[in-house]
Short mmCIF file of C-alpha atoms in Angstrom, two decimals:
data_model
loop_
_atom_site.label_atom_id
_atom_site.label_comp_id
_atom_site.label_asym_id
_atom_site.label_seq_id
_atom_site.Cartn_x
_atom_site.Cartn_y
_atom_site.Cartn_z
CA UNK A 1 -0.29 17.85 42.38
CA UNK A 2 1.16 18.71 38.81
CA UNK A 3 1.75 22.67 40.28
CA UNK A 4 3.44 20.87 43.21
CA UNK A 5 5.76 18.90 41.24
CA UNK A 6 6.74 21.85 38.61
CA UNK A 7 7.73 23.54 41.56
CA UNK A 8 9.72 21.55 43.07
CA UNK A 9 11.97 20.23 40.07
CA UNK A 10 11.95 24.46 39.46
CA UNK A 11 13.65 24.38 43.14
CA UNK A 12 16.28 21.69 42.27
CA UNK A 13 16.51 23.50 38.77
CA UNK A 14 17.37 26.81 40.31
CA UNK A 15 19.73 25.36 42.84
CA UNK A 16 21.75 23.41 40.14
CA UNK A 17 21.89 26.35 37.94
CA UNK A 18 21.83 29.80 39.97
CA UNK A 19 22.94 32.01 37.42
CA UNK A 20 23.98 32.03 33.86
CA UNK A 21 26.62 29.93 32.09
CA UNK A 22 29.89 31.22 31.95
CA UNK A 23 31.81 31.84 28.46
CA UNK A 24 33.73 29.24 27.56
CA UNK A 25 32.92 26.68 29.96
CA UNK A 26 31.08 23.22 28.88
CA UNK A 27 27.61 23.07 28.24
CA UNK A 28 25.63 20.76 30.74
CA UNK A 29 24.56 19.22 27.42
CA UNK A 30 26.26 18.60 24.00
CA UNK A 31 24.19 19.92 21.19
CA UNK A 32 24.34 17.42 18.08
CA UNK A 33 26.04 19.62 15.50
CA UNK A 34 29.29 21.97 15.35
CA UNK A 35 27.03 23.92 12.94
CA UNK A 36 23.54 24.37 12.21
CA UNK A 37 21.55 26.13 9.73
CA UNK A 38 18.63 28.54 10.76
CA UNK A 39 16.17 25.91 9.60
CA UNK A 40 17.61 23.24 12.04
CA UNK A 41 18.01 25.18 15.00
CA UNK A 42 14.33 24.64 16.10
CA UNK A 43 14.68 21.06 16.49
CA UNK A 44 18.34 20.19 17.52
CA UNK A 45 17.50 23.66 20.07
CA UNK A 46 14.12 21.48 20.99
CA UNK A 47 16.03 18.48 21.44
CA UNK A 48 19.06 19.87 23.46
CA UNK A 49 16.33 21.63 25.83
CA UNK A 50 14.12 18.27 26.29
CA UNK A 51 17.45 15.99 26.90
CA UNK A 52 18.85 18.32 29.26
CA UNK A 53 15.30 18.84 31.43
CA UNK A 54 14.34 14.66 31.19
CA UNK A 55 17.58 13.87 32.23
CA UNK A 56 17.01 16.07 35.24
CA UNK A 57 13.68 14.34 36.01
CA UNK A 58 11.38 17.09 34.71
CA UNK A 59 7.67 16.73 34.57
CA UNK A 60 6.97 16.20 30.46
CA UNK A 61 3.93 19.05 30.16
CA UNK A 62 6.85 21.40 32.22
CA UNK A 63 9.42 20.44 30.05
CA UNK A 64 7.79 20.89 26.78
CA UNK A 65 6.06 24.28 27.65
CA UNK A 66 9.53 25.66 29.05
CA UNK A 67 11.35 24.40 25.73
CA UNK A 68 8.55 25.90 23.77
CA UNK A 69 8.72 29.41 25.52
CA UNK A 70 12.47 29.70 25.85
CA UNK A 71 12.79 28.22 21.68
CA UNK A 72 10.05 31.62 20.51
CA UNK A 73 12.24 34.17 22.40
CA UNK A 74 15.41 32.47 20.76
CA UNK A 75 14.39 32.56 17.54
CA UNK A 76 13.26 36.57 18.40
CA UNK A 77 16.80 37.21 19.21
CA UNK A 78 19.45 38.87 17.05
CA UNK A 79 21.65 36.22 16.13
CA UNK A 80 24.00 37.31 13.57
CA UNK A 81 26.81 37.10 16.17
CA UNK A 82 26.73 33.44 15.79
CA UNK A 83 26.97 33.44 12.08
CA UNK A 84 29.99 31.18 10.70
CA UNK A 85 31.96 33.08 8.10
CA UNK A 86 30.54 32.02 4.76
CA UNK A 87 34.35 30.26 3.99
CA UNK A 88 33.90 27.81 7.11
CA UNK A 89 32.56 25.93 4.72
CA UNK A 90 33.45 24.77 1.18
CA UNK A 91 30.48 23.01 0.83
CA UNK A 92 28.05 25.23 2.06
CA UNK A 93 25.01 26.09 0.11
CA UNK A 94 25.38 29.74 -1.72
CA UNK A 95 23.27 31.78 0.55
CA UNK A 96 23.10 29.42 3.37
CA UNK A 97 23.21 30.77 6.39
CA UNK A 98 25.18 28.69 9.31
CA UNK A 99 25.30 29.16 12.71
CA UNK A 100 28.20 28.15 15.45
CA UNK A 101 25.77 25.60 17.66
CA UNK A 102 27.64 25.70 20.88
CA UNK A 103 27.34 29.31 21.12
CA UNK A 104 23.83 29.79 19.91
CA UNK A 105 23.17 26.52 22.12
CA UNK A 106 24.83 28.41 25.01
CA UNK A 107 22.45 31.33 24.81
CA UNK A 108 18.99 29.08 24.15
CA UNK A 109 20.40 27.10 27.89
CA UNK A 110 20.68 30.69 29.55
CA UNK A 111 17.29 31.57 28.67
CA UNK A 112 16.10 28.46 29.64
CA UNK A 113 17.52 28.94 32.78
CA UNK A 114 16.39 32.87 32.61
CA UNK A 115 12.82 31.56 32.13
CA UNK A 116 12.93 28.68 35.20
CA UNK A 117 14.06 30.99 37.53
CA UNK A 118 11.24 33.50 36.44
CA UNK A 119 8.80 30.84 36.57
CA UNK A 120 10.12 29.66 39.90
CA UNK A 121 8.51 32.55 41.64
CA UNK A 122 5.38 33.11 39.15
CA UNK A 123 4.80 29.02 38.31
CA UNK A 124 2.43 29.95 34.55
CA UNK A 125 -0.89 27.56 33.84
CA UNK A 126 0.37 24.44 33.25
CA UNK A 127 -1.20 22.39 29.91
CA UNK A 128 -3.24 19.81 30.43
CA UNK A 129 -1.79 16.71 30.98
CA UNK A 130 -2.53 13.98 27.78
CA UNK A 131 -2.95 11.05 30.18
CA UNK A 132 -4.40 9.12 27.55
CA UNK A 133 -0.73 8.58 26.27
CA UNK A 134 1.87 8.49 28.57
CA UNK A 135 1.49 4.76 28.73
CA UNK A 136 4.48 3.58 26.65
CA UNK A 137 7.22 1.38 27.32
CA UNK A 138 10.21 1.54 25.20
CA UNK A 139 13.34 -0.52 25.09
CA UNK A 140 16.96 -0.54 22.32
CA UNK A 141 19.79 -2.13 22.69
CA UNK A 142 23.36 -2.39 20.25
CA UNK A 143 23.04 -6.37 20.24
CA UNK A 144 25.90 -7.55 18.64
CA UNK A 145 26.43 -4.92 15.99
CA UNK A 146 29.47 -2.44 16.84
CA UNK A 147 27.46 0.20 16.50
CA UNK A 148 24.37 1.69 17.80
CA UNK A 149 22.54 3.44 15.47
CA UNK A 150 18.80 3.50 15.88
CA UNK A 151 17.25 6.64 17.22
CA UNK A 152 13.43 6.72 18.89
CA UNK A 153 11.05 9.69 19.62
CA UNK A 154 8.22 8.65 22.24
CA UNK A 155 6.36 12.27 22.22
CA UNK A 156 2.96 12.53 24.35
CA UNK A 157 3.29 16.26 24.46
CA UNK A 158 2.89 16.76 20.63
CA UNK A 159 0.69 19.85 21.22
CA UNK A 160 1.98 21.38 24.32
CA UNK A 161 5.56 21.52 22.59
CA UNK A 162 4.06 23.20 19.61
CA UNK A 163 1.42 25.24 21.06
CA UNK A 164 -1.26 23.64 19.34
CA UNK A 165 -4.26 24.52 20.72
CA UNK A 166 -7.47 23.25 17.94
CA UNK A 167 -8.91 21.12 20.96
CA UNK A 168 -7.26 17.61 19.27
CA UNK A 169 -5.20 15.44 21.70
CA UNK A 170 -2.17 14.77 19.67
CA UNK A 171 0.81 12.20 20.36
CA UNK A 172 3.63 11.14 18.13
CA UNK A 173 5.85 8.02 17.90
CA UNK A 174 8.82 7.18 16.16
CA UNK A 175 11.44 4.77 15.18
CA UNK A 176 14.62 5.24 12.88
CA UNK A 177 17.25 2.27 11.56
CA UNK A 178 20.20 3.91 10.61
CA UNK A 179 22.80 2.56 8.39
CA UNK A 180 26.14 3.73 7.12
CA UNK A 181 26.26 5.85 10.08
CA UNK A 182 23.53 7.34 12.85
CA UNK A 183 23.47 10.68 11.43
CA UNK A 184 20.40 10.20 9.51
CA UNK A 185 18.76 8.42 12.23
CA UNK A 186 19.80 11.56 14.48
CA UNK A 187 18.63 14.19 11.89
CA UNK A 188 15.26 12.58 11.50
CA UNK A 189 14.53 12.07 14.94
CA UNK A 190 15.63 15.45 15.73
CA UNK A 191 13.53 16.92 12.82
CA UNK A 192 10.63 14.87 11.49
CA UNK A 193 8.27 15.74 14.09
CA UNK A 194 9.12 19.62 14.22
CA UNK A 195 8.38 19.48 9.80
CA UNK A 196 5.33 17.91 10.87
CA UNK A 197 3.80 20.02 13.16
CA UNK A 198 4.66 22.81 10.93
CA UNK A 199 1.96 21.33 7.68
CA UNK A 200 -1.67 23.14 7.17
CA UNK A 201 -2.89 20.11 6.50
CA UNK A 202 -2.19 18.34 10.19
CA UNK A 203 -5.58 17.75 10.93
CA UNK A 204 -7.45 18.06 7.63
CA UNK A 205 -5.04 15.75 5.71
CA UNK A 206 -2.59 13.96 8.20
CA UNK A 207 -1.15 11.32 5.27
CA UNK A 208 -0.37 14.28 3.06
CA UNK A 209 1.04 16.46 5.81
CA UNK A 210 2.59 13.19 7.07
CA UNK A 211 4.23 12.53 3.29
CA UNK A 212 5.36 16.01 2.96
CA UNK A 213 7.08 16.36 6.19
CA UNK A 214 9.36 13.18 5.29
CA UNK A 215 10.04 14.59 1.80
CA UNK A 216 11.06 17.92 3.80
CA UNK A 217 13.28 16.37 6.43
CA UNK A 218 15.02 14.44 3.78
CA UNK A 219 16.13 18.13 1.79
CA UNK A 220 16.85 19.03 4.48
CA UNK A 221 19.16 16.16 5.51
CA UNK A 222 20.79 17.00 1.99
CA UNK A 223 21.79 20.03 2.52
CA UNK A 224 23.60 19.07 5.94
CA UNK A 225 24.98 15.73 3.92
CA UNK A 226 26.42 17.77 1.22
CA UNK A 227 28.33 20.20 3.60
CA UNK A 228 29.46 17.76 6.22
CA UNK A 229 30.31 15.37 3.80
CA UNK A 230 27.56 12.29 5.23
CA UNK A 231 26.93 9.40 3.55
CA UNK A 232 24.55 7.57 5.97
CA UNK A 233 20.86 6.89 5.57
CA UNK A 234 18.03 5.67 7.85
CA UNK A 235 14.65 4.13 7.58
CA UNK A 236 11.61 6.17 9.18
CA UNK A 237 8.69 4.60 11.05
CA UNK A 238 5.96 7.39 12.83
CA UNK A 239 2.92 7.22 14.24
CA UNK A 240 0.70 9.60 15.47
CA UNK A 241 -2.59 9.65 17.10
CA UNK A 242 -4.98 12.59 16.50
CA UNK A 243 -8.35 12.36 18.31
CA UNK A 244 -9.94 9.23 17.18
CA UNK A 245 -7.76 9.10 14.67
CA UNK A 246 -4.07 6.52 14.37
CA UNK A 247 -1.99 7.56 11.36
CA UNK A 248 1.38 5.66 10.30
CA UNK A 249 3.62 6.86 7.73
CA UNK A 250 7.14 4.82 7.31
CA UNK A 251 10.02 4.93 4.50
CA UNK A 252 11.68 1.42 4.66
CA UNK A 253 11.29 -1.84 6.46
CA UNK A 254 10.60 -1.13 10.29
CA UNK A 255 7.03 -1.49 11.01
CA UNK A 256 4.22 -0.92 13.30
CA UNK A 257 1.63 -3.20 14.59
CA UNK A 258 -1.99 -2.50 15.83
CA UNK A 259 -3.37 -4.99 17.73
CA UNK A 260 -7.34 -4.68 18.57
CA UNK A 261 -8.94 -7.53 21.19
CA UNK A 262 -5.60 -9.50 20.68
CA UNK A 263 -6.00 -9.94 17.06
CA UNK A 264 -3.40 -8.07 14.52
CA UNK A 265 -4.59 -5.27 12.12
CA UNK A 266 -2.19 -4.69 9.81
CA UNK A 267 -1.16 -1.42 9.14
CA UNK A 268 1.39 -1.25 6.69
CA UNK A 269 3.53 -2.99 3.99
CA UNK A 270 7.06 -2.36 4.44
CA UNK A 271 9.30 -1.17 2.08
CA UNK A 272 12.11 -4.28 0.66
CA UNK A 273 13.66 -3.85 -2.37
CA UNK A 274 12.24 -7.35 -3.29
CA UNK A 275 8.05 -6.55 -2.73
CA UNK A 276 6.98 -6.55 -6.54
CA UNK A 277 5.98 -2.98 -6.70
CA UNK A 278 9.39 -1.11 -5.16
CA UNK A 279 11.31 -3.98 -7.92
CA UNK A 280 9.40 -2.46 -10.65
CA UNK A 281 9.70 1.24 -9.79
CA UNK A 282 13.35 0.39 -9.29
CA UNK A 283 13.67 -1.05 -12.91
CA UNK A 284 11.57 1.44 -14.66
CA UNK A 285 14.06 4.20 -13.33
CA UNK A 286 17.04 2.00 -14.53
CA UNK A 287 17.99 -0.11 -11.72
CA UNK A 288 17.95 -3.33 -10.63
CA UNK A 289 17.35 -5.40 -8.05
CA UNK A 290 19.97 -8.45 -6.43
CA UNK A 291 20.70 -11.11 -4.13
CA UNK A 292 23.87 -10.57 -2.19
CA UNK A 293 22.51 -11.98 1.15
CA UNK A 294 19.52 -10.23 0.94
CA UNK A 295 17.98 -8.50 -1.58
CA UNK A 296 19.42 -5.12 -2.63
CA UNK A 297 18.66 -1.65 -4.37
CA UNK A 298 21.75 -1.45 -7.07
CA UNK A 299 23.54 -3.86 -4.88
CA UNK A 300 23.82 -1.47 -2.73
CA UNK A 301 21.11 -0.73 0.49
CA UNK A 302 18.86 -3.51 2.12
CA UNK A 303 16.11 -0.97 1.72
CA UNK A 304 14.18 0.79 -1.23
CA UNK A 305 12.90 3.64 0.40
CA UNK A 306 14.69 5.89 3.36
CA UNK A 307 16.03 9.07 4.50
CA UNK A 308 19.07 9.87 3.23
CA UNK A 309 21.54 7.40 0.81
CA UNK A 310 21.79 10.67 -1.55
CA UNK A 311 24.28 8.19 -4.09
CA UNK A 312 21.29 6.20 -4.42
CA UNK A 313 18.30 8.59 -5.11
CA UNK A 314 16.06 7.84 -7.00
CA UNK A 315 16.10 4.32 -7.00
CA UNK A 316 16.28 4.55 -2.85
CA UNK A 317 13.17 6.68 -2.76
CA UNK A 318 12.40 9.50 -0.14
CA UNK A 319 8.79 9.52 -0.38
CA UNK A 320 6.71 8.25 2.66
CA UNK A 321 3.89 5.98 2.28
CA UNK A 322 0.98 6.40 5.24
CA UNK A 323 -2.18 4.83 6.03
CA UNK A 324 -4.87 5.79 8.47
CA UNK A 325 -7.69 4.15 10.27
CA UNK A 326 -10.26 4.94 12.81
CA UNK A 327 -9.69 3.99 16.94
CA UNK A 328 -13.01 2.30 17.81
CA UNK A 329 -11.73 2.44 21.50
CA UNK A 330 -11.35 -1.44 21.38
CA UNK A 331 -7.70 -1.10 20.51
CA UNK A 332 -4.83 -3.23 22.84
CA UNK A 333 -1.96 -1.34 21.80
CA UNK A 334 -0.24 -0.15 18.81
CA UNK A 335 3.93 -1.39 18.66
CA UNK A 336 6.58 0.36 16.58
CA UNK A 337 10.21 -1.56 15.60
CA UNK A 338 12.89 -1.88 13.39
CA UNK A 339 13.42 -4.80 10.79
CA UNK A 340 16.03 -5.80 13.68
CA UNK A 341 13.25 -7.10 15.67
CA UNK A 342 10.99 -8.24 13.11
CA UNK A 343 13.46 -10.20 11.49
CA UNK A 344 12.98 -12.44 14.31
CA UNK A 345 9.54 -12.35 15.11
CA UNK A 346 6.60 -11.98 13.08
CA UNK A 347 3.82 -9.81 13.20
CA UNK A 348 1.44 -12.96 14.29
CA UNK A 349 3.44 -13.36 17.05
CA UNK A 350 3.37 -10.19 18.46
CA UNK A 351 -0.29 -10.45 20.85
CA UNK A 352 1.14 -13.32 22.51
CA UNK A 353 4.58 -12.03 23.36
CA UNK A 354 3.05 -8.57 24.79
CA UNK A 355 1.10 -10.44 26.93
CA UNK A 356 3.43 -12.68 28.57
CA UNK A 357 6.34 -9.92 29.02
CA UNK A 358 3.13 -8.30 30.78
CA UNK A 359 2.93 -11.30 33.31
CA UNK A 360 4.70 -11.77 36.68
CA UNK A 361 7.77 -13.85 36.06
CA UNK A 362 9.80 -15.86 39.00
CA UNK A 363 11.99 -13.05 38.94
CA UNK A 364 10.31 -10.29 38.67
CA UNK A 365 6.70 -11.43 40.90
CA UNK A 366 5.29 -7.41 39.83
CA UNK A 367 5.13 -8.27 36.50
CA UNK A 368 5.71 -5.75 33.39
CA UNK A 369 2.29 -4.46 33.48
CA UNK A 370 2.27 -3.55 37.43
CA UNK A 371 3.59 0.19 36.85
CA UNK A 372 2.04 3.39 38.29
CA UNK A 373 -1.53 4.66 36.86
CA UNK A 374 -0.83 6.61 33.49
CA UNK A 375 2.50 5.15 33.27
CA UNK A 376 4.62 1.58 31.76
CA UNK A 377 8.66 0.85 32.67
CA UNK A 378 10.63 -0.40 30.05
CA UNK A 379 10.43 -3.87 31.40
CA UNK A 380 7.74 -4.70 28.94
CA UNK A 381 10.06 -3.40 26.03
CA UNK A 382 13.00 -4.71 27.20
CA UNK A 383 11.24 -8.90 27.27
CA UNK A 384 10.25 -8.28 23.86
CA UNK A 385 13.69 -7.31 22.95
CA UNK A 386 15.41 -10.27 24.96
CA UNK A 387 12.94 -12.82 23.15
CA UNK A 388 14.02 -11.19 19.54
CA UNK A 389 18.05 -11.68 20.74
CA UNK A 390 17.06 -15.37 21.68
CA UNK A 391 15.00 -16.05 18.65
CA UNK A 392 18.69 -15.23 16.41
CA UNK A 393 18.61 -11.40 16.04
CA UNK A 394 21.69 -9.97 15.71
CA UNK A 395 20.68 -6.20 14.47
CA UNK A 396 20.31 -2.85 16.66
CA UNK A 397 16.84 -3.81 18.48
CA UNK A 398 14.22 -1.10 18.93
CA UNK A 399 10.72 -1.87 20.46
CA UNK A 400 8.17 0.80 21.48
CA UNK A 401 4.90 -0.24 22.50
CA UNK A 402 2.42 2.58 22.93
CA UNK A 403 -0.84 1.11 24.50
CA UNK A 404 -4.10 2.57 23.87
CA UNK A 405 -5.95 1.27 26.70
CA UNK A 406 -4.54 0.22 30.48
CA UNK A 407 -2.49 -2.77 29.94
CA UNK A 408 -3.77 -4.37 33.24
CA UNK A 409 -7.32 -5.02 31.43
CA UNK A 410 -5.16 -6.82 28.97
CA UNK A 411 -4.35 -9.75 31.32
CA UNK A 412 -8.05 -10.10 31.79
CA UNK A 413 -8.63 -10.31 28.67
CA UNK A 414 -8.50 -14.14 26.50
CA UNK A 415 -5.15 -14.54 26.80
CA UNK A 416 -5.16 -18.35 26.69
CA UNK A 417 -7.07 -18.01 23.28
CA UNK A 418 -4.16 -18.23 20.48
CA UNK A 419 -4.50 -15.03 18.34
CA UNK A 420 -5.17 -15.11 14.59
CA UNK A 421 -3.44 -13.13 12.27
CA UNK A 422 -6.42 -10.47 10.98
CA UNK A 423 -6.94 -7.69 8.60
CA UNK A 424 -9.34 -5.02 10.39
CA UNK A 425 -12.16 -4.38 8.97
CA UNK A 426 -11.58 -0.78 8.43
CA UNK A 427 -9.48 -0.69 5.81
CA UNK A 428 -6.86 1.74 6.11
CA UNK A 429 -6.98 4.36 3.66
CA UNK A 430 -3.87 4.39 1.75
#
């Protein structure tokens, strides 16, 4: 069934794009920068590829082994052609090396295109697929902010994307809350994951490989800052799961929420410039902490930790924290979102509200949870988001909600019961 369906979205593939993009005509796709350094071109090249083949309907295992084939011969191509001229830019790194994205972009979508057609006629063995994960339903909206600028990463093909192949299931989740601008939200999303799957220590030491790949993304979020002049930042909220295994790591104030038998386990202690331990690290460096609203780093940022908000390092901090814990295999579900949803609903709350947005309503008899096998819509996301808007949120909402076992045995579960609040008793290890 999975051949069958690679081949036919090959078929519409082909027949969309027969031959090879001409010069100078538009991309089918934008790429997110006017120039990018050699570092960044794996991820904004894996992110162009993935938008371009999801937006076409592509199966995700297809979609992340073409992007992963078509990204190795790139990066074996000669591509000093695309070099900008070290004066393009007056704040460019000495040494740096940039390269002009649409044209570089231009010949990573022709080899994509090389490689479908090739594939079309000699289809290669296909990954397996990680069913275990592909049951997530994911909803953001703008609200009433001008603006949109969170960013979200819902990534069941962790391994098949980076060819990791130790015999762990891997999946990764993400949420960023920009501010000042999406750009940090954008790099992160774009790059976090890539950093990630790049540490030794993935499996061995997923908290330190976690930590180091935020401290990473964040140079390297300098470096584009500094020559594109950005002054935006963004908090960062990831999970992934690893075998048995659920690891969080988060700079700021979105959090995530594991829920086991309808009871919350708390994962994490978000970062507010106001929680006694980010005041004091604050003041020992030589800032301070004030009201203005809400509490605020310098009187600047809402947050104390995040990616990006250079004017402000150290006292906004770049360094992740993470906490692990064992899956027992009695889990519900595990939700990620930003502060714009949880400054409307608490963490308590949050059993109760997944199951009713999982029950049939008047207007939509189905009900959230009545989606094919291996699979959630939105329309679970998208209640919890409504109920946040009702319950006064004005903020950019973002709600994923990965579940770890099939929501339908949910419903059967004591749903009348009102859940406590609970701290698991397997203490994550911080």
């Amino acid at each position: 069934m999975e051949e069958e369906e690679a081949q036919g979205f090959l078929r519409r593939l082909a027949e969309e794009f027969p031959a090879a993009l001409e010069d100078g005509g538009p991309l089918p796709v934008g790429p997110l920068s006017r120039r990018v350094s050699l570092e960044e071109l794996r991820g904004e090249s894996l992110e162009l590829g993935l938008r371009l083949l999801a937006a076409r309907g592509a199966p995700a295992g297809l979609a992340a082994l073409l992007c992963r084939t078509v990204l190795t011969r790139l990066l074996q191509s000669d591509l000093s052609p695309f070099h900008c001229p070290p004066e393009a830019e007056a704040n460019q790194e000495e040494d740096a090396v940039l390269l002009q994205s649409e044209a570089v972009q231009r010949l990573f979508l022709n080899q994509l295109i090389d490689v479908a057609l090739n594939w079309k006629q000699n289809l290669p063995e296909l990954p397996p697929s990680p069913s275990r994960y592909l049951r997530c339903s994911v909803h953001a909206i703008k609200n009433t902010r001008r603006k949109m600028e969170d960013k979200h990463l819902a990534l069941a093909e962790f391994n098949q994307l980076f060819g990791l192949q130790d015999g762990v299931q891997r999946a990764y989740y993400a949420v960023f809350d920009g501010h000042g601008g999406v750009d940090a939200a954008t790099f992160a999303a774009t790059h976090l994951h890539v950093t990630l799957s790049q540490q030794e220590t993935l499996q061995s030491d997923t908290g330190t490989a976690f930590k180091n790949a935020f401290r990473h993304t964040d140079d390297m979020f300098r470096g584009k800052a500094k020559r594109e002049g950005l002054r935006s930042g963004s908090t960062g909220l990831a999970v992934l799961i690893q075998g048995q295994q659920l690891t969080v790591s988060w700079l700021g104030d979105s959090q995530a929420v594991l829920v086991r038998k309808g009871e919350v386990v708390t994962l994490m202690d978000p970062h507010k410039p106001e929680r006694e331990d980010e005041k004091q690290r604050i003041e020992d460096l030589g800032g301070c902490i004030t009201f203005m609203g809400c509490w605020r780093v310098n009187g600047t940022y809402a947050v104390s930790r995040a990616i990006g908000d250079f004017d402000q390092k150290p006292y906004v901090s770049g360094d992740a924290d993470c906490s692990t814990l064992q899956l027992l295999g009695d889990e519900d579900f595990v939700l990620l979102a930003c502060d714009g949803f949880f400054d409307a609903v608490g963490p308590a709350e949050v059993p109760r509200l997944v199951l009713d947005a999982l029950r049939p309503t008047p207007t939509d008899p189905e009900g959230g949870g009545d989606a094919p096998e291996g699979a959630v819509g939105p329309e679970v996301a998208r209640r919890l988001v409504a109920h946040a808007k009702a319950a006064g949120s004005s903020d950019n909402i973002t709600v994923m909600l990965v579940f770890l076992r099939p929501p339908e045995q949910l419903l059967t579960q004591q749903a009348a019961a009102a859940p406590r609040d609970s701290t698991s008793q397997d203490a994550p290890q911080q």
